C-alpha positions in Angstrom: 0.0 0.0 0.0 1.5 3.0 -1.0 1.6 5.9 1.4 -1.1 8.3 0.1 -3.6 5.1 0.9 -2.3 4.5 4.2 -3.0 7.9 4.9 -6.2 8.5 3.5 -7.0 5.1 5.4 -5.8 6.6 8.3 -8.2 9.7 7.7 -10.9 7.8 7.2 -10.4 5.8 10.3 -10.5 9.4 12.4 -12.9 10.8 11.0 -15.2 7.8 11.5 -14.5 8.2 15.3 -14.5 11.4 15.0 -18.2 11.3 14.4 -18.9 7.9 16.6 -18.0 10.3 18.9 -19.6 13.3 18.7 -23.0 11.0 17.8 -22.6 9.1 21.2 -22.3 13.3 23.0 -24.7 14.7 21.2 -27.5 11.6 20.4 -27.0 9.5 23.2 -28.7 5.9 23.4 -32.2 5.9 24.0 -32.8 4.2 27.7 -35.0 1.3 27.4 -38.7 1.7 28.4 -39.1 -0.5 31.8 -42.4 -1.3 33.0 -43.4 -0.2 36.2 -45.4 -2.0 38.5 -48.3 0.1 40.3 -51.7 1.4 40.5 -52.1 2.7 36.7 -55.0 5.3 35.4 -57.3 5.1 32.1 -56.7 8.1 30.2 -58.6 10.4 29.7 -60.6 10.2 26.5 -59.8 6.4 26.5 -61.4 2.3 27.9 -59.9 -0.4 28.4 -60.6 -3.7 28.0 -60.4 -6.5 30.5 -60.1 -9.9 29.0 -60.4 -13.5 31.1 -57.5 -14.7 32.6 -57.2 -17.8 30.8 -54.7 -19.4 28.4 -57.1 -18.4 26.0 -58.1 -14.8 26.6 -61.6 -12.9 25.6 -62.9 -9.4 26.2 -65.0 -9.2 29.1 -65.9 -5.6 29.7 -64.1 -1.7 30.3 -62.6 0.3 32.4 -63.9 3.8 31.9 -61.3 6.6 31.9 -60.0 7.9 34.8 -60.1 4.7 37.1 -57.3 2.5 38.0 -56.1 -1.0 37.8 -52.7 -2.5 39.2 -50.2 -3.7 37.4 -48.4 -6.1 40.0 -46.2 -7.9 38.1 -44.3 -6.3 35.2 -43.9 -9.7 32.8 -45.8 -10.4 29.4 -47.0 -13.6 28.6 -48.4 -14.2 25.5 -49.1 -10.6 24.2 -50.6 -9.9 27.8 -50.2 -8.1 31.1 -52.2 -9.2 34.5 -53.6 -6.7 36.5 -55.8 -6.4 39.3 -58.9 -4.5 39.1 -62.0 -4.3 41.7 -60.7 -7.4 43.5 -60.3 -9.6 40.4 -57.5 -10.3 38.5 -57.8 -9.8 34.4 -55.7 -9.4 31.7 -55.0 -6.5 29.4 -52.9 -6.6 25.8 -49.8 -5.1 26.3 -50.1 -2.6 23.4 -53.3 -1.3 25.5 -50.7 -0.3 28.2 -50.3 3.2 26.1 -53.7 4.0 27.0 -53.0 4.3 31.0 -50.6 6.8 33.1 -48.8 5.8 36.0 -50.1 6.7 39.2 -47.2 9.1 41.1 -47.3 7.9 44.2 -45.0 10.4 46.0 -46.7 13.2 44.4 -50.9 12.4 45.3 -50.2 9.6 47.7 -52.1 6.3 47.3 -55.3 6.1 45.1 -57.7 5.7 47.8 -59.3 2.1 47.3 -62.6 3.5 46.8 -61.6 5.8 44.0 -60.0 2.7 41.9 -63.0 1.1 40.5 -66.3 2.5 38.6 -68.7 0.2 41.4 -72.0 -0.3 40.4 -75.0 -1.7 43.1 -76.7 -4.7 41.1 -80.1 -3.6 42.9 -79.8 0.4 41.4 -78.8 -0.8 38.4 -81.6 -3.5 38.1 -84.2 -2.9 40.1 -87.1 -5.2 39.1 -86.7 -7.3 35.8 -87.0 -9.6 33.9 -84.4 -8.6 31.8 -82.8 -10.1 28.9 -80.0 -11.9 29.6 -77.2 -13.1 27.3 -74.7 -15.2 27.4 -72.1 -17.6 25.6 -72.6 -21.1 25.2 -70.6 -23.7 22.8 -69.3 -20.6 21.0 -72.9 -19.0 20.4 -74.9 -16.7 21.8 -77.9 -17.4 23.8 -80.9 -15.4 25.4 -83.1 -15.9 28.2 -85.1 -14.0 30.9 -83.9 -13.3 34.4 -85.3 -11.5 37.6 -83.6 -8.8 39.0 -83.1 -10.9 42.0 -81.1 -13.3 40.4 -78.2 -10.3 39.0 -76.3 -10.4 42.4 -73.3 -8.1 40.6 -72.5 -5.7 38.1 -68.8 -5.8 37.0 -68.8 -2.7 34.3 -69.8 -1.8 30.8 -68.8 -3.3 27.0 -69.5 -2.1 23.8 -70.4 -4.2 21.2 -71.0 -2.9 17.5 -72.5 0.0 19.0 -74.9 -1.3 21.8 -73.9 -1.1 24.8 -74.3 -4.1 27.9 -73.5 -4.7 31.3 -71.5 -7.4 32.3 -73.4 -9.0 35.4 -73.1 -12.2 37.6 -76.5 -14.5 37.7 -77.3 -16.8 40.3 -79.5 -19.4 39.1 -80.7 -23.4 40.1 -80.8 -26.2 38.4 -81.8 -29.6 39.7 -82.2 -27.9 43.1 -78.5 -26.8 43.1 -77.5 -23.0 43.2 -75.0 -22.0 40.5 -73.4 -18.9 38.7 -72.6 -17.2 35.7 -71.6 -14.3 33.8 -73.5 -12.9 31.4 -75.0 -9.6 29.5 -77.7 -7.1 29.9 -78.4 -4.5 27.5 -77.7 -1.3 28.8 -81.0 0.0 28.0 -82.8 -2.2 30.2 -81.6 -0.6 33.1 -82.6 2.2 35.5 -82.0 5.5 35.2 -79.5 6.9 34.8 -77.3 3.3 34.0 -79.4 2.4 31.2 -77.3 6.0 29.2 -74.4 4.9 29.9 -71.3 3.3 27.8 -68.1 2.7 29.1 -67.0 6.3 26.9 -69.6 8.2 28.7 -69.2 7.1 32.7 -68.5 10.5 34.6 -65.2 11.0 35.6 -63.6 10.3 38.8 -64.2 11.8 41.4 -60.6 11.5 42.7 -59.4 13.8 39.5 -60.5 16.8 41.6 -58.3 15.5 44.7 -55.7 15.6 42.4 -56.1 18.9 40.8 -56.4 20.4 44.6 -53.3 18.9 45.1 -51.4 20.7 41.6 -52.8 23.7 43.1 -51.6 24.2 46.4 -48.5 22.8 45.4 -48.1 25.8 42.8 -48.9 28.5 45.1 -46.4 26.4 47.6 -43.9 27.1 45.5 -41.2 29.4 46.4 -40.8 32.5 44.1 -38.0 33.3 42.2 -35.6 35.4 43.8 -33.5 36.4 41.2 -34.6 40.0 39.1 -36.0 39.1 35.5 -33.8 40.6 33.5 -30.7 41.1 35.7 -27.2 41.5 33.8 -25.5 40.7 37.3 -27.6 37.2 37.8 -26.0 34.2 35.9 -28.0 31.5 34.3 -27.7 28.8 36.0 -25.4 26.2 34.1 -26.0 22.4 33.9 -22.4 21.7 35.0 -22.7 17.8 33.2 -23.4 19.3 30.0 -20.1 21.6 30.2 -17.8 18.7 31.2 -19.0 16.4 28.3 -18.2 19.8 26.0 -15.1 19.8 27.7 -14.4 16.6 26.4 -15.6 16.6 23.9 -13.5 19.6 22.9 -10.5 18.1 23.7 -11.2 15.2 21.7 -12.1 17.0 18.7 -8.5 18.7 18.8 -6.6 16.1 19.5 -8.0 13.9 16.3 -7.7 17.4 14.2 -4.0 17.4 15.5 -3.4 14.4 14.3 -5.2 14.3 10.7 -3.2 17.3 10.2 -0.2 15.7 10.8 -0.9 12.6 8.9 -1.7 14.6 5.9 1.0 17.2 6.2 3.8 14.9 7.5 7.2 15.2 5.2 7.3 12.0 2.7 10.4 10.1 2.8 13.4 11.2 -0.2 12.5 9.3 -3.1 15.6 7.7 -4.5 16.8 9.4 -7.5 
């Protein structure tokens, strides 16, 4: 190799760490996302669903914005999350975890526990029936009348092309023995004012004004700024790890400069005449 190659080889080499090094100042790796475990809020403006915890999730009903489930164990299995919500424990997909905010404890304190569920009372909801009921059975749907006496609880709201149910528990007998199920009652069929809503349109929580209370007084808590706007005597104040990674950086820079000039500058040997 002759030695104008070698030393626009060894050019090239500096200036490719030249600029590995200026990327890893200036663009710094990304950190990667961790999931945090914790009491987690709907957004506002969003639902989401709850599906069965089974090997072989389905939708059940939604959380209505503003309300809470919690996250106690940061793992996925099989596309999903397990969370806790109003006792029970559900699963969520984990692409619906963009659709909740993380709860900041040190800031509002604990969600108090009757502030983390939407609750609805089976009797207010359904007062005196029948009502339709529907359910699932060998992978079809099936209807059938049931007294308000039998809907012993209301778990929340799901949306289904547009129509709206309640997902309930039913206590019924057969053969003289007591037994359970979940099922579906339109929305419509219910009291006033539960037979209005849809999981997209259940008032917000009532915690949400704790919390802006909370914002409040902590901006009027906080101290004012002493320093005169404007002041040619006050410094700004200087983020001091920003000015040693210039520092470096600087140095750096110069030292590679240094030595590129030298490589292309550097006397030739004699040729032989």
């Amino acid at each position: 190799m002759t030695n104008a190659k070698k030393t626009l080889s060894a050019v090239s080499v500096l200036f490719i760490a030249l600029a590995v090094v200026m990327c890893a100042v200036f663009f710094p790796a990304t950190a990667v996302a961790e999931t945090a475990t914790g009491d987690y809020m709907v957004n506002a403006g969003s639902t989401l669903t709850l599906y069965s915890k089974n090997d072989q999730p389905v939708p059940l009903f939604q959380v209505p914005a503003t309300y809470y489930v919690t996250l106690k164990n940061a793992a996925v299995q099989g596309g999903y999350y397990t969370v806790t919500y109003n006792g029970a424990d559900y699963k969520i997909k984990a692409e619906d975890l963009s659709r909740l905010t993380l709860h900041d404890t040190k800031k509002y304190g604990a969600v108090p526990a009757e502030n983390m569920s939407f609750t609805l009372n089976a009797s207010a909801v359904f007062p005196q029936g029948p009502y339709d009921m529907f359910a699932y059975s060998n992978n079809a749907m099936s209807s059938q009348s049931v007294q308000a006496e039998a809907v012993t609880a209301v778990y929340g709201l799901f949306t289904v092309n547009g129509v709206s149910y309640y997902y309930a528990e039913i206590h019924f007998t057969v053969l003289n023995k007591p037994q359970s199920d979940k099922a579906y009652i339109p929305a419509s069929s219910a009291a006033a004012p539960y037979s209005s809503y849809t999981a997209a349109s259940v008032p917000a929580n009532s915690y949400e004004q704790t919390k802006a209370e909370i914002d409040k007084q902590a901006s009027q808590n906080t101290p004012p700024d002493t320093n005169e706007e404007g002041s040619a005597d006050v410094d700004d104040p200087q983020n001091t790890d920003n000015n040693l990674e210039r520092i470096i950086l600087s140095v750096i820079i110069a030292v590679l400069c240094v030595a590129v000039v030298l490589l292309i500058f550097r006397p030739g040997k004699k040729k032989k005449v």
